[in-house]
Short mmCIF file of C-alpha atoms and ligand atoms in Angstrom, two decimals:
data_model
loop_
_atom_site.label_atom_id
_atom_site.label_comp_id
_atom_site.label_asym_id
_atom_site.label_seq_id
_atom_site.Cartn_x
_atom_site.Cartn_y
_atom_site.Cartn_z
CA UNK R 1 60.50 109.68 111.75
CA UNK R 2 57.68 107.89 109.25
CA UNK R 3 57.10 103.88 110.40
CA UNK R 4 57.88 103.90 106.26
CA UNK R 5 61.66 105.05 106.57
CA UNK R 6 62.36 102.53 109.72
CA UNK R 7 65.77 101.06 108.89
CA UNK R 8 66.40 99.11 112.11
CA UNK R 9 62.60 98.01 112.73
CA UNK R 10 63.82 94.89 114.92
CA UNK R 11 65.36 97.25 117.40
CA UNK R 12 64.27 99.79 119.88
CA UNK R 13 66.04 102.10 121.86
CA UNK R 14 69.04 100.11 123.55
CA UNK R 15 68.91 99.90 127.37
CA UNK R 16 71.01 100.15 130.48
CA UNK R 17 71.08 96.38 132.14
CA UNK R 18 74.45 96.87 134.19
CA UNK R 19 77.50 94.41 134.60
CA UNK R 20 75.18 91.21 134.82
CA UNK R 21 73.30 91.50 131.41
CA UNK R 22 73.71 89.18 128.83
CA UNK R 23 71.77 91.20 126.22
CA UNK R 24 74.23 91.67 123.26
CA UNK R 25 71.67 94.73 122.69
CA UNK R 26 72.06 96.83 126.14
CA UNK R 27 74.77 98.22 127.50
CA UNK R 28 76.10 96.44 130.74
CA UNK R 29 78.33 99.70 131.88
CA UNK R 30 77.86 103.12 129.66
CA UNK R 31 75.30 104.82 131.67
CA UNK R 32 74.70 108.37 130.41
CA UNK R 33 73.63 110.02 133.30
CA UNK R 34 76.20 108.13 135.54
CA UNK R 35 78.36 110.63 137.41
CA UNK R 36 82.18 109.63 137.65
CA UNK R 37 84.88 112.36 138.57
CA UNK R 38 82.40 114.95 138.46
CA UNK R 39 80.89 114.29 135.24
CA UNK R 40 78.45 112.70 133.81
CA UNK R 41 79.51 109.51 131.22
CA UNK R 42 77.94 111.50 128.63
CA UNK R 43 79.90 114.09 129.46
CA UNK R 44 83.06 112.33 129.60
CA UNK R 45 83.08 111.10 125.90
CA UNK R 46 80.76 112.67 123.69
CA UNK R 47 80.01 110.16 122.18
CA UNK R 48 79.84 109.87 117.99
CA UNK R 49 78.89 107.90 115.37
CA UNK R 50 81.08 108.05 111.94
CA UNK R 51 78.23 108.22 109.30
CA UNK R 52 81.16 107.15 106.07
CA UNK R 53 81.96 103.79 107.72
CA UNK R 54 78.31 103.24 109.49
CA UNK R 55 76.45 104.10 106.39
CA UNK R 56 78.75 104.91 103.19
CA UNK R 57 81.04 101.91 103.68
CA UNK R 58 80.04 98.86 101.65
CA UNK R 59 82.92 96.85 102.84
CA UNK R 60 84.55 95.95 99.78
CA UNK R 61 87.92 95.14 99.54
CA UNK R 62 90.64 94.85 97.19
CA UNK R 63 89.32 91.42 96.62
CA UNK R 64 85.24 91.52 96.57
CA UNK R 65 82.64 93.38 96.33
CA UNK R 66 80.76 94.91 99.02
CA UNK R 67 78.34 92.71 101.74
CA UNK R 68 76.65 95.21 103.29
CA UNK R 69 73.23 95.45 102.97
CA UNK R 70 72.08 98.90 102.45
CA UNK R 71 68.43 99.24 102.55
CA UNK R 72 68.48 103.12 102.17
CA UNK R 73 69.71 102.38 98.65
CA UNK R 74 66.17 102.56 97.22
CA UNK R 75 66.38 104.49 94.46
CA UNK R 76 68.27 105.31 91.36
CA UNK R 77 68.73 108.79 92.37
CA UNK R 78 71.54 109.45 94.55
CA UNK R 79 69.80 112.62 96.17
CA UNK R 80 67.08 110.14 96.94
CA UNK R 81 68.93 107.56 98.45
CA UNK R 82 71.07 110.31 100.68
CA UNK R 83 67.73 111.73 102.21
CA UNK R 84 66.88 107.43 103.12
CA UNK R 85 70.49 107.21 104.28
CA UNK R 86 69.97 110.21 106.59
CA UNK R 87 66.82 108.84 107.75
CA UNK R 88 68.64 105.25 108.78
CA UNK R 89 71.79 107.22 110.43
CA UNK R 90 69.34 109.48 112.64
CA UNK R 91 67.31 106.75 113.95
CA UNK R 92 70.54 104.66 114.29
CA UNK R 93 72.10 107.50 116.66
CA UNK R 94 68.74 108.37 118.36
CA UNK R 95 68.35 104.02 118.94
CA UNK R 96 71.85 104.32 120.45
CA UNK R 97 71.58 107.01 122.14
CA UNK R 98 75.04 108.81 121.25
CA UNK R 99 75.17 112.58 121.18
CA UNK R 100 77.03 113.80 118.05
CA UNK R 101 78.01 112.57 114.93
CA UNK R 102 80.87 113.09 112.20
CA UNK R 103 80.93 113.65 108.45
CA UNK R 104 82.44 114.33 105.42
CA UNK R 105 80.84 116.59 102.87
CA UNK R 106 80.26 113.64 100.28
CA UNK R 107 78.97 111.34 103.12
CA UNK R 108 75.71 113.48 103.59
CA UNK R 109 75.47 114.71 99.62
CA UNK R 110 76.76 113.29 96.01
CA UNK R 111 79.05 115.11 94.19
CA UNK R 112 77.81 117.10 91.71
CA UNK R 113 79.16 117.35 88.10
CA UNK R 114 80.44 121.34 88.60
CA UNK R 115 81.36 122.98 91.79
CA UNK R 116 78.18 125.14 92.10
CA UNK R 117 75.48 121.45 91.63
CA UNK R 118 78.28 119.92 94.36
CA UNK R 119 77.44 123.15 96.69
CA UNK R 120 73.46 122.92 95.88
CA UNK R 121 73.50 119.03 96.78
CA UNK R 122 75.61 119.80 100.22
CA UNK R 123 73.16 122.40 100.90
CA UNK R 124 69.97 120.57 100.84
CA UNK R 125 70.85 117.97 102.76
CA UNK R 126 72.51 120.37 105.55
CA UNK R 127 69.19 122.05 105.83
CA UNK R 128 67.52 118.27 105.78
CA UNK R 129 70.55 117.58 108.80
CA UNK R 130 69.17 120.91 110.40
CA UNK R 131 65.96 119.95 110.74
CA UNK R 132 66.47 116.16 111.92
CA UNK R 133 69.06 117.34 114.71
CA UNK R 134 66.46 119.77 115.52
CA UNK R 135 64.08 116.96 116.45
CA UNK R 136 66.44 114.31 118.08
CA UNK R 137 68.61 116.48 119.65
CA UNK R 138 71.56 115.09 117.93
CA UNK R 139 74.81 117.24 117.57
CA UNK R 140 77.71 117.60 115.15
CA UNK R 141 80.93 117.21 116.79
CA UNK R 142 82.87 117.92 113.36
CA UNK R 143 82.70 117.70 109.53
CA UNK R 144 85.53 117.80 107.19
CA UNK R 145 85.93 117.57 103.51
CA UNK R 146 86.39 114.23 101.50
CA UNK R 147 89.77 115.68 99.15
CA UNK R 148 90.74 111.81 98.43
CA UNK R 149 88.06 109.71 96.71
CA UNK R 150 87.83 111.73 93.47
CA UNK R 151 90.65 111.04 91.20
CA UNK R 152 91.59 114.51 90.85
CA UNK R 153 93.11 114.21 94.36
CA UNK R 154 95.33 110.98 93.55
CA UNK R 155 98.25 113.53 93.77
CA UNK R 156 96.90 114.99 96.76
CA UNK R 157 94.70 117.91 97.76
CA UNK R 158 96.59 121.16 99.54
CA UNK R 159 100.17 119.40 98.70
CA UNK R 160 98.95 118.53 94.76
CA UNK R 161 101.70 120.10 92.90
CA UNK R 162 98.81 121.26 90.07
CA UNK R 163 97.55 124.44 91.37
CA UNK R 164 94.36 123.63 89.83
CA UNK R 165 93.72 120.89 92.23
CA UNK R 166 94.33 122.96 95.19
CA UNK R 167 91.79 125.16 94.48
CA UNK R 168 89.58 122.43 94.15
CA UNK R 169 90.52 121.48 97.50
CA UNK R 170 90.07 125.01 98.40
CA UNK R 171 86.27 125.21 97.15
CA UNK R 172 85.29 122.15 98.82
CA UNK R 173 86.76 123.14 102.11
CA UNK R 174 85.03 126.64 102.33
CA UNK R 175 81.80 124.97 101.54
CA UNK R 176 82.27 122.21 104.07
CA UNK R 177 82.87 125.21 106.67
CA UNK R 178 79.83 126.56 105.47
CA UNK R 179 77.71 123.56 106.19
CA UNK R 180 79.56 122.54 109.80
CA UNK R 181 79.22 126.35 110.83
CA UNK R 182 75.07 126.06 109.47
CA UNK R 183 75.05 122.91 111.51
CA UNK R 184 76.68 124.59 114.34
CA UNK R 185 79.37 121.98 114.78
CA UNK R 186 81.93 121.99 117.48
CA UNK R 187 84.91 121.06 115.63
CA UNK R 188 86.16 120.97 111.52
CA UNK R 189 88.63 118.11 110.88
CA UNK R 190 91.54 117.75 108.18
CA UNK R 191 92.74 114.32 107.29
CA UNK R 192 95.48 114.89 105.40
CA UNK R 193 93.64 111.63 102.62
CA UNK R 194 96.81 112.01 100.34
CA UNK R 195 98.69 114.92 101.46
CA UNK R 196 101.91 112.92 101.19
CA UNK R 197 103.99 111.38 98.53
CA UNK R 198 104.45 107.57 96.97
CA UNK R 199 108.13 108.60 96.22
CA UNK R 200 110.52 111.19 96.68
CA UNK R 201 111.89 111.40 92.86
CA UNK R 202 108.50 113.20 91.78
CA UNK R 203 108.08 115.15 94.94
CA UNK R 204 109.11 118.95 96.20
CA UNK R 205 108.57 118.05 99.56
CA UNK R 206 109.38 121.22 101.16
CA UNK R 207 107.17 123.49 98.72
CA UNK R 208 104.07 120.58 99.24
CA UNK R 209 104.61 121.36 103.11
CA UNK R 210 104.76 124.84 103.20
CA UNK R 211 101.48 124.82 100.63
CA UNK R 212 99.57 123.11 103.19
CA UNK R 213 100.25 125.52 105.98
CA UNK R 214 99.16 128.46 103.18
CA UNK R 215 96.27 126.01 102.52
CA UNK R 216 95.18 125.77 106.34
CA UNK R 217 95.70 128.68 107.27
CA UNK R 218 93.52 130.37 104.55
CA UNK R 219 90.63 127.99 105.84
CA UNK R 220 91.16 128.92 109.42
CA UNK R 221 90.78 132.73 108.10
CA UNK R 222 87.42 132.08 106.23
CA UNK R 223 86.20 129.56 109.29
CA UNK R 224 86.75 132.63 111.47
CA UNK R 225 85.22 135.14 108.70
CA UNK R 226 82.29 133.16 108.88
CA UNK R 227 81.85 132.66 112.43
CA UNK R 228 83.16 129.39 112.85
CA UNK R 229 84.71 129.41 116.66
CA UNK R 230 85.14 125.45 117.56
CA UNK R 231 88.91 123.94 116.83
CA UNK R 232 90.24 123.46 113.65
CA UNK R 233 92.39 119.57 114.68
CA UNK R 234 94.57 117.99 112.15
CA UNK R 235 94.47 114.44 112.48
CA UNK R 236 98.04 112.81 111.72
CA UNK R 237 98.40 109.23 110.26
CA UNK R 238 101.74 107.87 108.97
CA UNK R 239 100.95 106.06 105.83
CA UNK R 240 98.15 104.78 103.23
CA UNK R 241 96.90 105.48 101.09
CA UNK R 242 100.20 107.66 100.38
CA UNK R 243 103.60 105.26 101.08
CA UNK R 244 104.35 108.40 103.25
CA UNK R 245 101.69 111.07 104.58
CA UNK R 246 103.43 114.50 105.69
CA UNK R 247 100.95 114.38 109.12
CA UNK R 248 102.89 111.41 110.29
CA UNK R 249 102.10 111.72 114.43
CA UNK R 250 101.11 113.55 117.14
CA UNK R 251 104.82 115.03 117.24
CA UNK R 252 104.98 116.29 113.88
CA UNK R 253 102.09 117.69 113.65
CA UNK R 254 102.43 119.82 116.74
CA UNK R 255 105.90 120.94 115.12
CA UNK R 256 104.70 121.84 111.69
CA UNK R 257 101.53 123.78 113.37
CA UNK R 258 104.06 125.88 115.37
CA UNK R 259 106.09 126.07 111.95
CA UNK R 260 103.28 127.44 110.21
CA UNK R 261 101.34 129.67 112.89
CA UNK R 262 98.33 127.46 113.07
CA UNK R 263 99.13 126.45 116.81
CA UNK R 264 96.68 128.76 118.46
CA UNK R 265 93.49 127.78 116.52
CA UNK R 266 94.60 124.03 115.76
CA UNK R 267 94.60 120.83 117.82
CA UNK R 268 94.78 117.52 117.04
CA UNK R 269 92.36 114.67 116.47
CA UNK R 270 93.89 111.46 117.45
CA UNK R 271 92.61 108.33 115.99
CA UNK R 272 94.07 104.72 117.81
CA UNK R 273 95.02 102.86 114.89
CA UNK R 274 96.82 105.79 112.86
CA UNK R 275 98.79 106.13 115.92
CA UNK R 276 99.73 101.90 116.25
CA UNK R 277 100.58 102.60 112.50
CA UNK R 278 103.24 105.02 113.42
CA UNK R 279 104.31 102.88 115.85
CA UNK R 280 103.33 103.90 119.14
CA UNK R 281 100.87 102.98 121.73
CA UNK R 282 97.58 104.67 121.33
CA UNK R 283 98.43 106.38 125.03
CA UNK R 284 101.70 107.75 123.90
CA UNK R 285 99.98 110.22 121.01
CA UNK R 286 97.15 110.84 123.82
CA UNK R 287 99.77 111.90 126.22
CA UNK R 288 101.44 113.84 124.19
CA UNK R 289 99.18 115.74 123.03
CA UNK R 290 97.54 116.29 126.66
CA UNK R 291 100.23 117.46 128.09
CA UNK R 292 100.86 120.20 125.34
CA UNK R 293 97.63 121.58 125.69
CA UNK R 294 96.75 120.46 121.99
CA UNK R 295 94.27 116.99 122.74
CA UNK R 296 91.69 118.03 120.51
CA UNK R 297 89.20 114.93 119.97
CA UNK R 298 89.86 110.91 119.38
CA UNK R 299 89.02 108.83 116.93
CA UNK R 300 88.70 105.61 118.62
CA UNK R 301 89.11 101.94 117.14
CA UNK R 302 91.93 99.79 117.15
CA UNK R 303 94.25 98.37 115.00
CA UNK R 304 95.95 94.63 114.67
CA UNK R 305 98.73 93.82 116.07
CA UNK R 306 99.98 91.54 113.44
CA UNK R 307 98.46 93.58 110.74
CA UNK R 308 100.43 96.28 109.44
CA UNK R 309 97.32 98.86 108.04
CA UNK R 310 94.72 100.53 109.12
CA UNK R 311 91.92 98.08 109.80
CA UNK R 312 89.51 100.14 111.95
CA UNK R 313 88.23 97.65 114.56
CA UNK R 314 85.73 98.99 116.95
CA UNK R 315 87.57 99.37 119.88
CA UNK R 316 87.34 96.46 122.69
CA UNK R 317 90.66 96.25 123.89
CA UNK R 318 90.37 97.37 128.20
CA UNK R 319 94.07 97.92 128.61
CA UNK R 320 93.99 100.67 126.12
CA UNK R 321 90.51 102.56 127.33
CA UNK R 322 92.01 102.60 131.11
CA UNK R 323 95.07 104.12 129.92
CA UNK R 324 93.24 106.60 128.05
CA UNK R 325 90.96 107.68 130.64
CA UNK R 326 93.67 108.21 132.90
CA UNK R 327 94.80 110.81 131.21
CA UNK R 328 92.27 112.32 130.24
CA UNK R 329 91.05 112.07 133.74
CA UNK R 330 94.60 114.00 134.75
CA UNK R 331 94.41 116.62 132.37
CA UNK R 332 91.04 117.83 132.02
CA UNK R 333 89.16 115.63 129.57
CA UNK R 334 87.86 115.45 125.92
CA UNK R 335 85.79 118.42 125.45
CA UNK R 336 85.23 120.68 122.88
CA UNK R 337 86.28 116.90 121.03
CA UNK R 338 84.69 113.41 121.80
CA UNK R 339 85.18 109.76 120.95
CA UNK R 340 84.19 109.54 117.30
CA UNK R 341 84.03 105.49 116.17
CA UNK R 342 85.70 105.62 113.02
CA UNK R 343 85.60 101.77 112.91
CA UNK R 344 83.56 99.30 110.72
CA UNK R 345 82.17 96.14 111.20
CA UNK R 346 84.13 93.60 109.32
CA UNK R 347 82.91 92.17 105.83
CA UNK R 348 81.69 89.14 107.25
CA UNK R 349 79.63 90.90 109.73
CA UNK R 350 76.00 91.19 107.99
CA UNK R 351 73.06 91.20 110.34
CA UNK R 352 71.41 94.27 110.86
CA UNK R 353 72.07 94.19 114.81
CA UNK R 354 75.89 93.93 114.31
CA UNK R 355 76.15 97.91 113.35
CA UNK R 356 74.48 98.13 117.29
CA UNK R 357 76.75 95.57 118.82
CA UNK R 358 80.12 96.99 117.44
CA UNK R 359 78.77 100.61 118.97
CA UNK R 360 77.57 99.26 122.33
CA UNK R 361 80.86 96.93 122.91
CA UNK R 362 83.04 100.30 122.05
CA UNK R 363 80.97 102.52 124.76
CA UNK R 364 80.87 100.12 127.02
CA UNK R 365 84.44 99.36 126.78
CA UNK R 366 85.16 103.34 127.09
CA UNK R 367 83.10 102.99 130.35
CA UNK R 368 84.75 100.42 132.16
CA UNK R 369 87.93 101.98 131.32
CA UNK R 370 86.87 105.28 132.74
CA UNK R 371 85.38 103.67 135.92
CA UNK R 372 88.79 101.63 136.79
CA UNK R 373 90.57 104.72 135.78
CA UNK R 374 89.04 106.73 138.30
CA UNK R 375 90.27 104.77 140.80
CA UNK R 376 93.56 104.36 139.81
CA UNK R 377 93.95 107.66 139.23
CA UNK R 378 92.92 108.73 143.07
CA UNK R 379 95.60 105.12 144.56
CA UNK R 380 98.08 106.69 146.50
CA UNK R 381 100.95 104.26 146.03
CA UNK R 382 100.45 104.81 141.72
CA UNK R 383 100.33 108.95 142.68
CA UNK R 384 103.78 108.18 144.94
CA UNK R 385 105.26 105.79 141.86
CA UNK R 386 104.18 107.91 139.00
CA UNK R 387 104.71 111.62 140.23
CA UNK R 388 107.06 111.10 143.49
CA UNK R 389 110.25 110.10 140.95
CA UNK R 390 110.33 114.04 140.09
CA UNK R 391 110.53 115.07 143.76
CA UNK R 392 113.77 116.67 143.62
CA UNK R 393 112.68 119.65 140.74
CA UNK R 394 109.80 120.22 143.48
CA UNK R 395 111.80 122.48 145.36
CA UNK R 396 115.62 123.53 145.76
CA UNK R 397 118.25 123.40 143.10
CA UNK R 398 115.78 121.42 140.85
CA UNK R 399 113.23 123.46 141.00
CA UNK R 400 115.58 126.72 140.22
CA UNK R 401 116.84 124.29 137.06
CA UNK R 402 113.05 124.19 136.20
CA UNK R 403 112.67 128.13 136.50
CA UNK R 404 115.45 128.49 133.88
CA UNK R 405 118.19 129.70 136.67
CA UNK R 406 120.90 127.57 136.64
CA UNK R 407 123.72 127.95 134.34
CA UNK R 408 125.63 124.97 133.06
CA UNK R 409 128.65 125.55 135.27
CA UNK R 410 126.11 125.70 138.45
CA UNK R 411 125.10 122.67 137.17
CA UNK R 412 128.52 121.31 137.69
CA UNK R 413 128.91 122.80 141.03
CA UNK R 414 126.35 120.96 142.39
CA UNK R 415 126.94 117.44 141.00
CA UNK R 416 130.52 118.19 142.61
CA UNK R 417 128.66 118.94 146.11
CA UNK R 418 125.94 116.11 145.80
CA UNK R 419 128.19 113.43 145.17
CA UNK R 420 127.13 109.58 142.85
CA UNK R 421 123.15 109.73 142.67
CA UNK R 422 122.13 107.18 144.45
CA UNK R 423 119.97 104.47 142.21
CA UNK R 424 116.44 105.33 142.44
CA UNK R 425 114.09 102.05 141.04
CA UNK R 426 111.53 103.06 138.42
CA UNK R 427 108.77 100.33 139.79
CA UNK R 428 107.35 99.40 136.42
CA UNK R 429 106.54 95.98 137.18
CA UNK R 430 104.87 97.32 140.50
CA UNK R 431 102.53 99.59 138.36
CA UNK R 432 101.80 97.31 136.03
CA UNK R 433 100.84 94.74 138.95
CA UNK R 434 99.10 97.26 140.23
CA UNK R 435 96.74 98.51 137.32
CA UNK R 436 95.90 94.87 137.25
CA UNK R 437 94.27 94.77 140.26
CA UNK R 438 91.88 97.15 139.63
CA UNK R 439 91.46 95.39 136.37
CA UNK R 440 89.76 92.61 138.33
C1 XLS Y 501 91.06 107.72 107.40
C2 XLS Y 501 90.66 108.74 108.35
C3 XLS Y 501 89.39 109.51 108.02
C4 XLS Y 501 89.29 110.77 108.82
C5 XLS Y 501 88.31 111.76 108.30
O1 XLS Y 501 91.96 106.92 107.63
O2 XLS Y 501 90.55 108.14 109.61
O3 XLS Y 501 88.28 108.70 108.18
O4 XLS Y 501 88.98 110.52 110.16
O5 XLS Y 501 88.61 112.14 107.01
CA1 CA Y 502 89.87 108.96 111.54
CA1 CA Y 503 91.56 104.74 110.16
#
């Protein structure tokens, strides 16, 4: 990288200083080459940095302007300007020291103003992205398409009910294939932007569904064409900017990708604060989807709890990373996905450094979780708690219930035989206490 397209000159390469450190600019637990469970910590989370909100997002709201100071906004052309911005999100990641990143197709290029000038603009920079992950050794862990920003998609993308903007959709999907395939990413992302409706009086909602499934699953069949073999994940959020989006949560998603035969080349990408929005806990979506086989990747951040949108924070909150850990930790972990931070600094955060600080606080938050997870997940008396209650499918009766022999009126016969269950306590205030104390 040329000393003349230094973005971040004031910082270097951000160290390990362990638990004792006071340096907002190090990392006091996230230690790459750490091992914990087996792994390394690099390992554990592949680790990536969201270039839209890190260096697309002005921070503007409904009520200013943007405050973010982007100093790779040097010229008039926007080509120009996406080459600088490329050069400040490489040496951002490479300063960090975070494997992969995440796009959309309009993050790295500017639209064009036809189809084919969009496709030229995508391709330069992919072969510019080439070349710079080439150097720094920086990965993609997914791209996706941007089908919500341009007014064409205010009725949605694959659910518009004008044909015309579906294949829109379509031709800015199969080149944002094309460039995560060139890039050799691991993993292609649909956020369903506006695939939902603001009210039900203007909306087929059964044809919009059953277009989207046609719409996915001619993607997945040109992904594949091409030689894409990563997972295609879905990643569900409830509402905005649609009053109702059809990818709602981790639950139905999983049903309509059964629904639509998409479950065998599909997963899903969970991000924390669509999940509050639906109103669960970030661990219940996690869960859910680990324990179907379909835990594709995370987005993590967090929302507010007396906020009802989508704020973004950069994850900080402990609680949540040790609950997350442990399961991942129980059922096999993150990969081919990672922990994306699809967060932003806030509006009134404006020195350079903060962009670092809001990364390292997330990792290192991530990494405390995972070390106090590894230890609770290895406490005998939370193993006894958790899985003991479920001791009686382990073998007899119960377990012929679980192997699908038992017939309702068997059922009966034994509930006769057994007698009044006797009251077995669920001990949640005694796991509770306990996580606690390894919270210490
Ligand atoms: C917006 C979504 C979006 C996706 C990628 O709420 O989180 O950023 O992750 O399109
Ligand atoms: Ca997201
Ligand atoms: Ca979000």
């Amino acid at each position: 990288m040329s000393h003349k397209n230094e973005f971040f000159p004031k910082i270097s390469k951000i160290p390990l200083e362990g638990p004792e450190s006071d340096n907002p600019l190090a990392f006091t637990h996230y230690d790459e080459n750490r091992i914990v469970a087996g792994k390394t910590m690099k390992e554990h989370f592949r680790f990536a940095v969201a270039y839209w909100h890190s260096f697309c997002n002005e921070n503007s709201d409904p009520f200013g302007v943007g405050t973010r100071m982007f100093p790779w906004d040097k010229s008039s052309d926007p080509m120009e300007n996406a080459k600088y911005r490329m050069d400040a999100a490489f040496e951002f990641i490479t300063k960090l020291g975070v494997p992969y990143y995440c796009f959309h197709d309009r993050d790295l290029a500017p639209e064009g103003d036809s189809i084919s000038q969009s496709e030229k603009n995508l391709n330069a920079m992919v072969a510019r992205a080439k070349e710079m992950q080439k150097v720094t050794g920086v990965k993609l862990l997914w791209g996706t398409a941007n089908l919500f920003t341009h007014p064409r998609y205010m009725n949605g993308a694959a659910t518009n009910p004008d044909f015309t903007v579906v294949c829109h959709a379509a031709a800015q999907v199969k080149a944002a294939l094309d460039a995560t395939v060139e890039l050799g990413g691991e993993n292609y992302v649909f956020w369903g932007g506006r695939e939902g409706y603001m009210h039900l009086l203007n909306t087929d909602m059964k044809r919009e569904i059953d277009n989207m499934g046609r719409f996915l699953r001619a993607a997945r069949d040109y992904g594949r064409k091409i030689g894409f073999d990563g997972t295609f994940l879905i990643e569900p959020k409830p509402m905005e900017p649609t009053k109702h989006q059809y990818d709602y949560d981790a639950a139905t998603v999983l049903g309509f990708l059964h629904e639509q035969d998409l479950a065998d080349d599909f997963k899903l990408n969970l991000e924390a604060n669509h999940i509050t929005l639906a109103g669960h806990s970030f661990a219940h979506d996690v869960l859910l989807a680990a324990q179907s086989g379909m835990l594709g990747s995370i987005d993590a951040n967090r929302g507010d709890a007396q906020n009802g949108w989508d704020t973004d924070y950069f994850p900080t909150n402990l609680y949540d990373a040790v609950d997350i850990m442990m399961i991942l930790l129980e059922h096999g972990g993150i990969a081919p996905g990672g922990f994306n931070f699809d967060a932003k600094i806030r509006r009134n955060s404006t020195d350079p450094d903060d962009l670092f600080i809001a990364h390292i606080g997330g990792m290192d938050t991530f990494a405390r979780g995972l070390l106090i997870a590894e230890k609770i997940v290895q406490n005998e008396e939370y193993k006894k708690l958790r899985y003991g209650r479920y001791s009686s499918f382990d073998d007899g009766p119960g377990k012929e219930f679980e192997t699908g022999k038992l017939t309702l009126e068997n059922l009966r016969e034994l509930a006769i035989s057994a007698g009044e269950p006797e009251m077995i306590s669920g001990k949640q205030e005694r796991l509770e206490n306990l996580i606690n104390r390894f919270l210490r």
